[in-house]
Amino acid sequence: MNNPGKASLPVIKRLPKYYRYLRTLKNDGITSISSRELAAQMGTTASQVRQDFNCIGDVNGRQGIGYSVENLLSILEHLLFGNGDLLPTILIGCGRLGKAVSRFITTDTNGYKLIAAFDNSPSEVGKEINGIQILHVDELEAFCAEHKPEVAVFCVPRSGAEELSGRLVELGIKGFWNFSHYDLSVPYPEVVVENVHLGDSLMSLGYRLRNQD
Amino acid sequence: MNNPGKASLPVIKRLPKYYRYLRTLKNDGITSISSRELAAQMGTTASQVRQDFNCIGDVNGRQGIGYSVENLLSILEHLLFGNGDLLPTILIGCGRLGKAVSRFITTDTNGYKLIAAFDNSPSEVGKEINGIQILHVDELEAFCAEHKPEVAVFCVPRSGAEELSGRLVELGIKGFWNFSHYDLSVPYPEVVVENVHLGDSLMSLGYRLRNQD
């Protein structure tokens, strides 16, 4: 296939894991790896590894040698992080969860740059979160017009999520890291949404513990 | 099929979302719904809804009326939460993320009961987290022998994850809510692992924003 723009969601969701493994291999001084070895380490199959790599670019393994770790890493780095440009990101909702998860951006970047944080609680507005002053949500329109953020880390209660997400889409937000229980992608199919539904995740775990053979 | 013990992982992952929607419907006084309406609200297809329900039990929709919301909710509640018994759970790693995510148990239960929290940092041990005193990880063995926790919320850095997860499996932990970057299910295929890899999730979002057509 070899068209990263058309890769399916399950393939895209596996790419960060490949990236993490390959980084470990590189740090350990390993320069090449077969699809079989990689699959064994990742708990998948060699055939899936080959299919996944086939989607993302010119990643030919060589018979008897395997894939070049360096080459795979450089392709994945480009796909996941672009040319090193960081996606301008705002945090919406500075409660305990918002504060905790935004550290995945402020500490590790992961390809993003946190440029502002918003809350509607008087007890939070004006405080700092990792060096960024928390603004009132009423300032969203003015801020977005000037700074053009592209991504929102969305950590608000369900009650406010519908109205706020609509405003954010209007203001040009293209991607949501969505921790709210509001299913954004139904009303806004054009935006990219990565849902992290922690309550759902706990319920799935419970199901498997209680019912699976 | 009608065997909840054999439901596939993608089906299991969708069940909490059905549960949340049906709760909303019930609160709104709606007593029945067709697969088509439910699918539209959830951003899926009627055929998938019917297949999913077919997996989990005796859930027959009636022509022209649809599914009984009450019946579906009671089946899902039983599957997700058992008979109301809470799974005894411990938190491993009481950093900012551990504190934030454990509130999904202490505040909403979601079918779990947090009975202890562990850390190895002298600055955390002895403090309280939602009314539970943080113990040193050295006390894990004694605690587990006495209280028999079944689930671990696993929020430790990758460096300590391998050793600690092995100890926890030895101590009888059957399920992991895994926030670490250690892929537990490869060495321990017999335990149930629900991975929440927040860094990976950010990378997938970045991929889609940077590459998708």
Short mmCIF file of C-alpha atoms in Angstrom, two decimals:
data_model
loop_
_atom_site.label_atom_id
_atom_site.label_comp_id
_atom_site.label_asym_id
_atom_site.label_seq_id
_atom_site.Cartn_x
_atom_site.Cartn_y
_atom_site.Cartn_z
CA MET A 1 0.00 0.00 0.00
CA ASN A 2 2.68 2.44 1.09
CA ASN A 3 0.46 5.44 1.76
CA PRO A 4 0.75 6.71 5.33
CA GLY A 5 -2.24 9.03 4.79
CA LYS A 6 -4.51 6.00 4.30
CA ALA A 7 -3.23 3.78 7.12
CA SER A 8 -6.12 2.33 9.13
CA LEU A 9 -6.69 3.32 12.74
CA PRO A 10 -5.52 -0.03 14.19
CA VAL A 11 -2.23 0.32 12.26
CA ILE A 12 -1.80 3.92 13.45
CA LYS A 13 -2.43 2.86 17.03
CA ARG A 14 0.39 0.28 16.82
CA LEU A 15 3.00 2.66 15.40
CA PRO A 16 3.97 4.33 18.71
CA LYS A 17 4.64 0.89 20.18
CA TYR A 18 6.95 0.01 17.29
CA TYR A 19 8.62 3.35 17.78
CA ARG A 20 9.20 2.72 21.50
CA TYR A 21 10.61 -0.76 20.85
CA LEU A 22 12.91 0.40 18.10
CA ARG A 23 14.22 3.21 20.32
CA THR A 24 15.08 0.62 22.97
CA LEU A 25 16.82 -1.54 20.35
CA LYS A 26 18.83 1.42 19.09
CA ASN A 27 19.85 2.34 22.64
CA ASP A 28 21.00 -1.26 23.08
CA GLY A 29 23.18 -0.92 19.97
CA ILE A 30 21.09 -3.26 17.81
CA THR A 31 21.16 -2.21 14.14
CA SER A 32 18.80 -4.69 12.49
CA ILE A 33 15.88 -6.91 13.45
CA SER A 34 13.68 -9.45 11.69
CA SER A 35 9.90 -9.16 11.62
CA ARG A 36 9.80 -12.41 13.60
CA GLU A 37 11.98 -11.11 16.44
CA LEU A 38 10.12 -7.80 16.58
CA ALA A 39 6.76 -9.61 16.61
CA ALA A 40 7.85 -11.87 19.47
CA GLN A 41 8.92 -8.91 21.58
CA MET A 42 5.71 -7.04 20.87
CA GLY A 43 3.29 -9.91 21.30
CA THR A 44 2.10 -9.89 17.70
CA THR A 45 2.83 -11.86 14.49
CA ALA A 46 5.58 -11.43 11.91
CA SER A 47 2.95 -11.15 9.22
CA GLN A 48 1.27 -8.27 11.00
CA VAL A 49 4.60 -6.48 11.45
CA ARG A 50 5.30 -6.80 7.70
CA GLN A 51 1.81 -5.59 6.77
CA ASP A 52 2.06 -2.63 9.13
CA PHE A 53 5.45 -1.58 7.78
CA ASN A 54 4.16 -1.99 4.25
CA CYS A 55 1.55 0.69 4.97
CA ILE A 56 3.90 3.35 6.18
CA GLY A 57 6.63 3.61 3.59
CA ASP A 58 9.60 2.17 1.83
CA VAL A 59 10.56 -0.26 4.57
CA ASN A 60 12.09 -3.29 2.93
CA GLY A 61 13.59 -5.88 5.19
CA ARG A 62 16.53 -7.74 3.70
CA GLN A 63 16.53 -11.54 3.58
CA GLY A 64 18.69 -12.92 6.37
CA ILE A 65 19.45 -9.49 7.81
CA GLY A 66 16.06 -8.01 8.62
CA TYR A 67 14.96 -4.41 8.88
CA SER A 68 17.38 -1.58 9.52
CA VAL A 69 16.51 -0.18 12.95
CA GLU A 70 17.87 3.23 11.94
CA ASN A 71 15.78 3.40 8.76
CA LEU A 72 12.58 2.30 10.51
CA LEU A 73 13.13 4.81 13.28
CA SER A 74 13.69 7.68 10.89
CA ILE A 75 10.51 6.83 8.93
CA LEU A 76 8.45 6.51 12.11
CA GLU A 77 9.90 9.69 13.60
CA HIS A 78 8.93 11.62 10.52
CA LEU A 79 5.40 10.20 10.52
CA LEU A 80 4.80 10.71 14.25
CA PHE A 81 6.58 14.01 14.80
CA GLY A 82 6.85 15.64 11.36
CA ASN A 83 9.92 17.80 10.90
CA GLY A 84 10.20 18.49 14.59
CA ASP A 85 7.54 21.20 14.50
CA LEU A 86 5.45 20.99 17.68
CA LEU A 87 1.65 21.15 17.46
CA PRO A 88 0.42 24.21 19.42
CA THR A 89 -1.85 22.83 22.13
CA ILE A 90 -4.16 24.15 24.83
CA LEU A 91 -5.43 22.43 27.96
CA ILE A 92 -9.14 22.81 28.68
CA GLY A 93 -9.97 21.91 32.26
CA CYS A 94 -7.20 22.17 34.87
CA GLY A 95 -8.48 19.73 37.46
CA ARG A 96 -6.34 16.94 38.85
CA LEU A 97 -6.61 14.85 35.67
CA GLY A 98 -5.90 17.79 33.34
CA LYS A 99 -2.82 18.69 35.36
CA ALA A 100 -1.56 15.10 35.37
CA VAL A 101 -2.03 14.33 31.69
CA SER A 102 -0.74 17.67 30.42
CA ARG A 103 2.64 16.65 31.80
CA PHE A 104 2.83 14.17 28.91
CA ILE A 105 3.21 17.31 26.81
CA THR A 106 5.16 19.65 29.07
CA THR A 107 7.66 16.99 30.13
CA ASP A 108 8.06 14.81 27.05
CA THR A 109 6.51 16.99 24.29
CA ASN A 110 5.52 13.90 22.24
CA GLY A 111 5.30 16.31 19.30
CA TYR A 112 3.20 18.98 21.05
CA LYS A 113 3.77 22.31 22.76
CA LEU A 114 1.42 23.42 25.54
CA ILE A 115 0.83 27.12 24.95
CA ALA A 116 -2.10 27.84 27.29
CA ALA A 117 -4.44 26.36 29.88
CA PHE A 118 -8.06 27.28 30.60
CA ASP A 119 -10.51 26.67 33.42
CA ASN A 120 -13.74 28.23 34.61
CA SER A 121 -13.10 27.87 38.33
CA PRO A 122 -12.06 31.07 40.15
CA SER A 123 -9.86 28.93 42.39
CA GLU A 124 -7.78 27.79 39.39
CA VAL A 125 -7.70 30.88 37.14
CA GLY A 126 -4.50 32.86 37.65
CA LYS A 127 -2.57 29.90 39.06
CA GLU A 128 0.32 28.34 37.17
CA ILE A 129 0.51 24.88 35.66
CA ASN A 130 4.01 23.87 34.58
CA GLY A 131 4.97 27.49 34.07
CA ILE A 132 1.80 28.41 32.17
CA GLN A 133 -0.75 30.76 33.69
CA ILE A 134 -4.32 29.39 33.78
CA LEU A 135 -6.76 31.66 31.91
CA HIS A 136 -10.53 31.86 32.24
CA VAL A 137 -12.45 30.05 29.47
CA ASP A 138 -14.03 33.39 28.58
CA GLU A 139 -10.64 34.32 27.13
CA LEU A 140 -10.68 31.39 24.67
CA GLU A 141 -11.89 33.39 21.66
CA ALA A 142 -9.32 36.17 22.04
CA PHE A 143 -6.50 33.73 22.71
CA CYS A 144 -7.27 31.44 19.78
CA ALA A 145 -7.65 34.35 17.36
CA GLU A 146 -4.15 35.50 18.27
CA HIS A 147 -2.25 32.25 18.86
CA LYS A 148 -4.08 29.72 16.65
CA PRO A 149 -3.76 26.54 18.71
CA GLU A 150 -4.44 23.34 16.75
CA VAL A 151 -4.95 20.76 19.48
CA ALA A 152 -6.99 20.71 22.70
CA VAL A 153 -6.39 18.44 25.69
CA PHE A 154 -10.02 18.17 26.71
CA CYS A 155 -10.51 17.41 30.42
CA VAL A 156 -13.92 18.81 31.27
CA PRO A 157 -16.99 17.24 32.92
CA ARG A 158 -19.63 15.92 30.54
CA SER A 159 -22.02 18.75 31.41
CA GLY A 160 -19.85 21.45 29.83
CA ALA A 161 -18.28 19.31 27.11
CA GLU A 162 -20.87 19.73 24.38
CA GLU A 163 -20.90 23.53 24.38
CA LEU A 164 -17.14 23.91 24.86
CA SER A 165 -16.18 21.42 22.14
CA GLY A 166 -18.41 23.25 19.67
CA ARG A 167 -16.69 26.52 20.52
CA LEU A 168 -13.26 24.95 20.12
CA VAL A 169 -14.09 23.49 16.69
CA GLU A 170 -15.38 26.95 15.63
CA LEU A 171 -12.11 28.44 16.87
CA GLY A 172 -10.07 26.19 14.60
CA ILE A 173 -9.09 23.29 16.86
CA LYS A 174 -8.33 20.35 14.56
CA GLY A 175 -7.50 17.64 17.07
CA PHE A 176 -8.80 16.65 20.49
CA TRP A 177 -7.11 14.51 23.12
CA ASN A 178 -10.46 13.78 24.68
CA PHE A 179 -10.76 12.70 28.31
CA SER A 180 -14.37 13.84 28.62
CA HIS A 181 -17.25 11.44 28.27
CA TYR A 182 -18.65 13.40 25.39
CA ASP A 183 -18.27 11.61 22.06
CA LEU A 184 -17.02 14.50 19.98
CA SER A 185 -16.49 12.54 16.79
CA VAL A 186 -20.23 12.02 16.27
CA PRO A 187 -21.11 15.75 15.85
CA TYR A 188 -17.71 16.71 14.37
CA PRO A 189 -16.57 13.97 11.99
CA GLU A 190 -14.06 16.37 10.41
CA VAL A 191 -11.93 16.79 13.53
CA VAL A 192 -9.43 14.19 14.70
CA VAL A 193 -10.34 12.79 18.10
CA GLU A 194 -8.26 10.51 20.28
CA ASN A 195 -10.51 9.32 23.08
CA VAL A 196 -9.10 8.31 26.43
CA HIS A 197 -12.15 7.17 28.35
CA LEU A 198 -10.64 6.09 31.64
CA GLY A 199 -13.93 5.00 33.19
CA ASP A 200 -14.69 2.86 30.13
CA SER A 201 -11.24 1.35 30.32
CA LEU A 202 -11.84 0.32 33.94
CA MET A 203 -15.21 -1.18 33.01
CA SER A 204 -13.65 -3.23 30.17
CA LEU A 205 -11.02 -4.54 32.56
CA GLY A 206 -13.77 -5.46 35.02
CA TYR A 207 -15.71 -7.29 32.32
CA ARG A 208 -12.71 -9.40 31.40
CA LEU A 209 -11.92 -10.20 35.03
CA ARG A 210 -15.51 -11.13 35.82
CA ASN A 211 -16.56 -12.99 32.68
CA GLN A 212 -13.73 -14.30 30.61
CA ASP A 213 -12.87 -17.97 30.58
CA MET B 1 -23.12 -16.57 19.84
CA ASN B 2 -24.48 -15.49 23.22
CA ASN B 3 -21.44 -16.30 25.33
CA PRO B 4 -20.12 -13.28 27.23
CA GLY B 5 -17.03 -15.23 28.24
CA LYS B 6 -15.96 -15.49 24.60
CA ALA B 7 -16.73 -11.93 23.46
CA SER B 8 -13.84 -10.46 21.48
CA LEU B 9 -11.80 -7.56 22.81
CA PRO B 10 -13.26 -4.99 20.38
CA VAL B 11 -16.78 -5.97 21.50
CA ILE B 12 -15.78 -5.74 25.17
CA LYS B 13 -14.26 -2.31 24.59
CA ARG B 14 -17.56 -1.04 23.15
CA LEU B 15 -19.76 -2.28 26.02
CA PRO B 16 -19.02 0.59 28.45
CA LYS B 17 -20.04 3.06 25.77
CA TYR B 18 -23.37 1.26 25.25
CA TYR B 19 -23.78 1.25 29.00
CA ARG B 20 -23.19 5.01 29.26
CA TYR B 21 -25.62 5.76 26.42
CA LEU B 22 -28.32 3.54 27.81
CA ARG B 23 -27.97 5.18 31.22
CA THR B 24 -28.54 8.56 29.58
CA LEU B 25 -31.59 7.22 27.74
CA LYS B 26 -33.03 5.80 30.95
CA ASN B 27 -32.46 9.10 32.75
CA ASP B 28 -34.31 10.81 29.91
CA GLY B 29 -37.27 8.45 30.42
CA ILE B 30 -36.77 6.52 27.18
CA THR B 31 -37.81 2.87 27.55
CA SER B 32 -36.95 1.35 24.17
CA ILE B 33 -34.59 2.05 21.29
CA SER B 34 -33.92 0.53 17.88
CA SER B 35 -30.47 -0.64 16.82
CA ARG B 36 -30.59 2.04 14.13
CA GLU B 37 -31.19 4.90 16.57
CA LEU B 38 -28.59 3.61 19.00
CA ALA B 39 -26.05 3.22 16.18
CA ALA B 40 -26.64 6.77 14.96
CA GLN B 41 -26.08 8.19 18.42
CA MET B 42 -22.94 6.15 18.94
CA GLY B 43 -21.40 6.68 15.51
CA THR B 44 -21.57 3.01 14.50
CA THR B 45 -23.86 0.80 12.37
CA ALA B 46 -27.10 -0.94 13.29
CA SER B 47 -25.61 -4.24 12.19
CA GLN B 48 -22.68 -3.82 14.59
CA VAL B 49 -25.05 -2.99 17.44
CA ARG B 50 -27.06 -6.16 16.75
CA GLN B 51 -23.93 -8.30 16.50
CA ASP B 52 -22.52 -6.86 19.73
CA PHE B 53 -25.75 -7.48 21.64
CA ASN B 54 -25.94 -10.97 20.22
CA CYS B 55 -22.61 -11.74 21.91
CA ILE B 56 -23.59 -10.73 25.39
CA GLY B 57 -26.86 -12.44 26.12
CA ASP B 58 -30.54 -12.86 25.51
CA VAL B 59 -31.10 -9.40 24.08
CA ASN B 60 -33.87 -9.67 21.52
CA GLY B 61 -35.12 -6.47 20.01
CA ARG B 62 -38.80 -6.55 19.04
CA GLN B 63 -39.83 -5.61 15.52
CA GLY B 64 -41.19 -2.05 15.46
CA ILE B 65 -40.44 -1.47 19.16
CA GLY B 66 -36.72 -2.04 19.50
CA TYR B 67 -34.67 -3.10 22.49
CA SER B 68 -35.86 -2.62 26.05
CA VAL B 69 -33.49 -0.07 27.63
CA GLU B 70 -34.15 -1.55 31.08
CA ASN B 71 -33.33 -5.10 29.96
CA LEU B 72 -30.15 -4.08 28.15
CA LEU B 73 -28.98 -2.05 31.14
CA SER B 74 -29.55 -4.89 33.56
CA ILE B 75 -27.61 -7.34 31.34
CA LEU B 76 -24.75 -4.87 30.88
CA GLU B 77 -24.67 -3.98 34.57
CA HIS B 78 -24.34 -7.62 35.50
CA LEU B 79 -21.56 -8.19 32.96
CA LEU B 80 -19.60 -5.07 33.86
CA PHE B 81 -20.10 -4.98 37.61
CA GLY B 82 -21.10 -8.53 38.63
CA ASN B 83 -23.44 -8.70 41.60
CA GLY B 84 -22.22 -5.40 42.94
CA ASP B 85 -19.13 -6.95 44.53
CA LEU B 86 -16.20 -4.54 44.17
CA LEU B 87 -12.84 -5.81 42.95
CA PRO B 88 -10.22 -5.18 45.67
CA THR B 89 -7.61 -2.94 44.10
CA ILE B 90 -4.24 -1.44 44.98
CA LEU B 91 -2.48 1.57 43.50
CA ILE B 92 1.19 1.10 42.70
CA GLY B 93 2.94 4.44 42.19
CA CYS B 94 1.43 7.52 43.84
CA GLY B 95 2.82 10.24 41.60
CA ARG B 96 0.62 12.86 40.00
CA LEU B 97 -0.80 10.43 37.43
CA GLY B 98 -1.46 7.67 39.98
CA LYS B 99 -3.27 10.13 42.22
CA ALA B 100 -5.37 11.48 39.35
CA VAL B 101 -6.43 8.16 37.84
CA SER B 102 -7.13 6.42 41.15
CA ARG B 103 -9.97 8.91 41.62
CA PHE B 104 -11.82 6.97 38.90
CA ILE B 105 -12.02 4.28 41.56
CA THR B 106 -12.35 6.25 44.78
CA THR B 107 -14.95 8.65 43.35
CA ASP B 108 -16.98 6.50 40.96
CA THR B 109 -15.95 2.96 41.98
CA ASN B 110 -16.60 1.63 38.43
CA GLY B 111 -16.78 -1.80 40.07
CA TYR B 112 -13.56 -1.51 42.12
CA LYS B 113 -12.58 -0.66 45.66
CA LEU B 114 -9.20 0.94 46.36
CA ILE B 115 -7.87 -0.79 49.47
CA ALA B 116 -4.24 0.37 49.52
CA ALA B 117 -1.64 2.52 47.79
CA PHE B 118 2.11 1.95 47.52
CA ASP B 119 5.12 4.05 46.61
CA ASN B 120 8.85 3.83 47.12
CA SER B 121 9.48 7.53 47.65
CA PRO B 122 10.05 8.62 51.28
CA SER B 123 8.27 11.88 50.44
CA GLU B 124 5.03 9.99 49.60
CA VAL B 125 5.03 7.09 52.09
CA GLY B 126 2.86 7.89 55.11
CA LYS B 127 0.82 10.54 53.29
CA GLU B 128 -2.84 9.99 52.52
CA ILE B 129 -4.47 9.60 49.13
CA ASN B 130 -8.26 9.86 49.20
CA GLY B 131 -8.32 8.66 52.79
CA ILE B 132 -5.89 5.78 52.22
CA GLN B 133 -2.43 5.84 53.77
CA ILE B 134 0.42 5.34 51.30
CA LEU B 135 2.58 2.33 52.23
CA HIS B 136 6.14 1.54 51.18
CA VAL B 137 6.42 -1.04 48.38
CA ASP B 138 8.43 -3.22 50.77
CA GLU B 139 5.13 -3.88 52.53
CA LEU B 140 3.51 -5.34 49.39
CA GLU B 141 4.10 -8.99 50.30
CA ALA B 142 2.68 -8.73 53.81
CA PHE B 143 -0.28 -6.66 52.66
CA CYS B 144 -1.22 -8.95 49.76
CA ALA B 145 -0.94 -12.08 51.91
CA GLU B 146 -3.45 -10.60 54.34
CA HIS B 147 -5.83 -8.65 52.08
CA LYS B 148 -5.63 -10.49 48.74
CA PRO B 149 -6.08 -7.62 46.27
CA GLU B 150 -7.01 -8.74 42.74
CA VAL B 151 -6.30 -5.66 40.65
CA ALA B 152 -3.38 -3.24 40.46
CA VAL B 153 -3.49 0.29 39.09
CA PHE B 154 0.05 0.34 37.78
CA CYS B 155 1.57 3.83 37.54
CA VAL B 156 5.31 3.29 37.80
CA PRO B 157 8.20 4.41 35.59
CA ARG B 158 9.38 1.87 33.04
CA SER B 159 12.60 1.23 34.97
CA GLY B 160 10.84 -0.38 37.93
CA ALA B 161 7.92 -1.87 36.04
CA GLU B 162 9.41 -5.21 35.05
CA GLU B 163 10.47 -6.26 38.56
CA LEU B 164 7.35 -4.89 40.28
CA SER B 165 4.90 -6.45 37.85
CA GLY B 166 6.52 -9.85 38.33
CA ARG B 167 6.17 -9.49 42.10
CA LEU B 168 2.52 -8.48 41.76
CA VAL B 169 1.68 -11.47 39.54
CA GLU B 170 3.40 -13.74 42.09
CA LEU B 171 1.30 -12.13 44.82
CA GLY B 172 -1.93 -13.06 43.07
CA ILE B 173 -2.82 -9.90 41.12
CA LYS B 174 -5.08 -11.01 38.25
CA GLY B 175 -5.70 -7.71 36.48
CA PHE B 176 -3.61 -4.65 35.71
CA TRP B 177 -4.80 -1.18 34.78
CA ASN B 178 -1.44 -0.45 33.22
CA PHE B 179 -0.21 3.10 32.74
CA SER B 180 3.45 2.09 32.61
CA HIS B 181 5.25 1.64 29.33
CA TYR B 182 6.05 -1.94 30.16
CA ASP B 183 4.07 -4.40 28.06
CA LEU B 184 3.02 -6.79 30.78
CA SER B 185 0.90 -9.04 28.62
CA VAL B 186 3.94 -10.40 26.76
CA PRO B 187 5.60 -12.04 29.83
CA TYR B 188 2.29 -12.75 31.63
CA PRO B 189 -0.31 -13.88 29.08
CA GLU B 190 -2.46 -15.31 31.90
CA VAL B 191 -3.17 -11.96 33.56
CA VAL B 192 -5.72 -9.49 32.23
CA VAL B 193 -4.10 -6.22 31.21
CA GLU B 194 -5.83 -3.03 30.21
CA ASN B 195 -3.17 -0.72 28.82
CA VAL B 196 -3.54 3.03 28.94
CA HIS B 197 -0.46 4.29 27.16
CA LEU B 198 -0.98 8.04 27.26
CA GLY B 199 2.22 8.87 25.38
CA ASP B 200 1.27 6.42 22.62
CA SER B 201 -2.18 7.95 22.45
CA LEU B 202 -0.68 11.41 21.92
CA MET B 203 1.61 10.05 19.21
CA SER B 204 -1.32 8.42 17.36
CA LEU B 205 -3.21 11.69 17.48
CA GLY B 206 -0.15 13.47 16.10
CA TYR B 207 0.17 10.95 13.29
CA ARG B 208 -3.41 11.51 12.22
CA LEU B 209 -3.10 15.29 12.39
CA ARG B 210 0.14 15.29 10.42
CA ASN B 211 -0.50 12.62 7.79
CA GLN B 212 -4.14 11.85 7.20
CA ASP B 213 -5.88 13.08 4.09
#
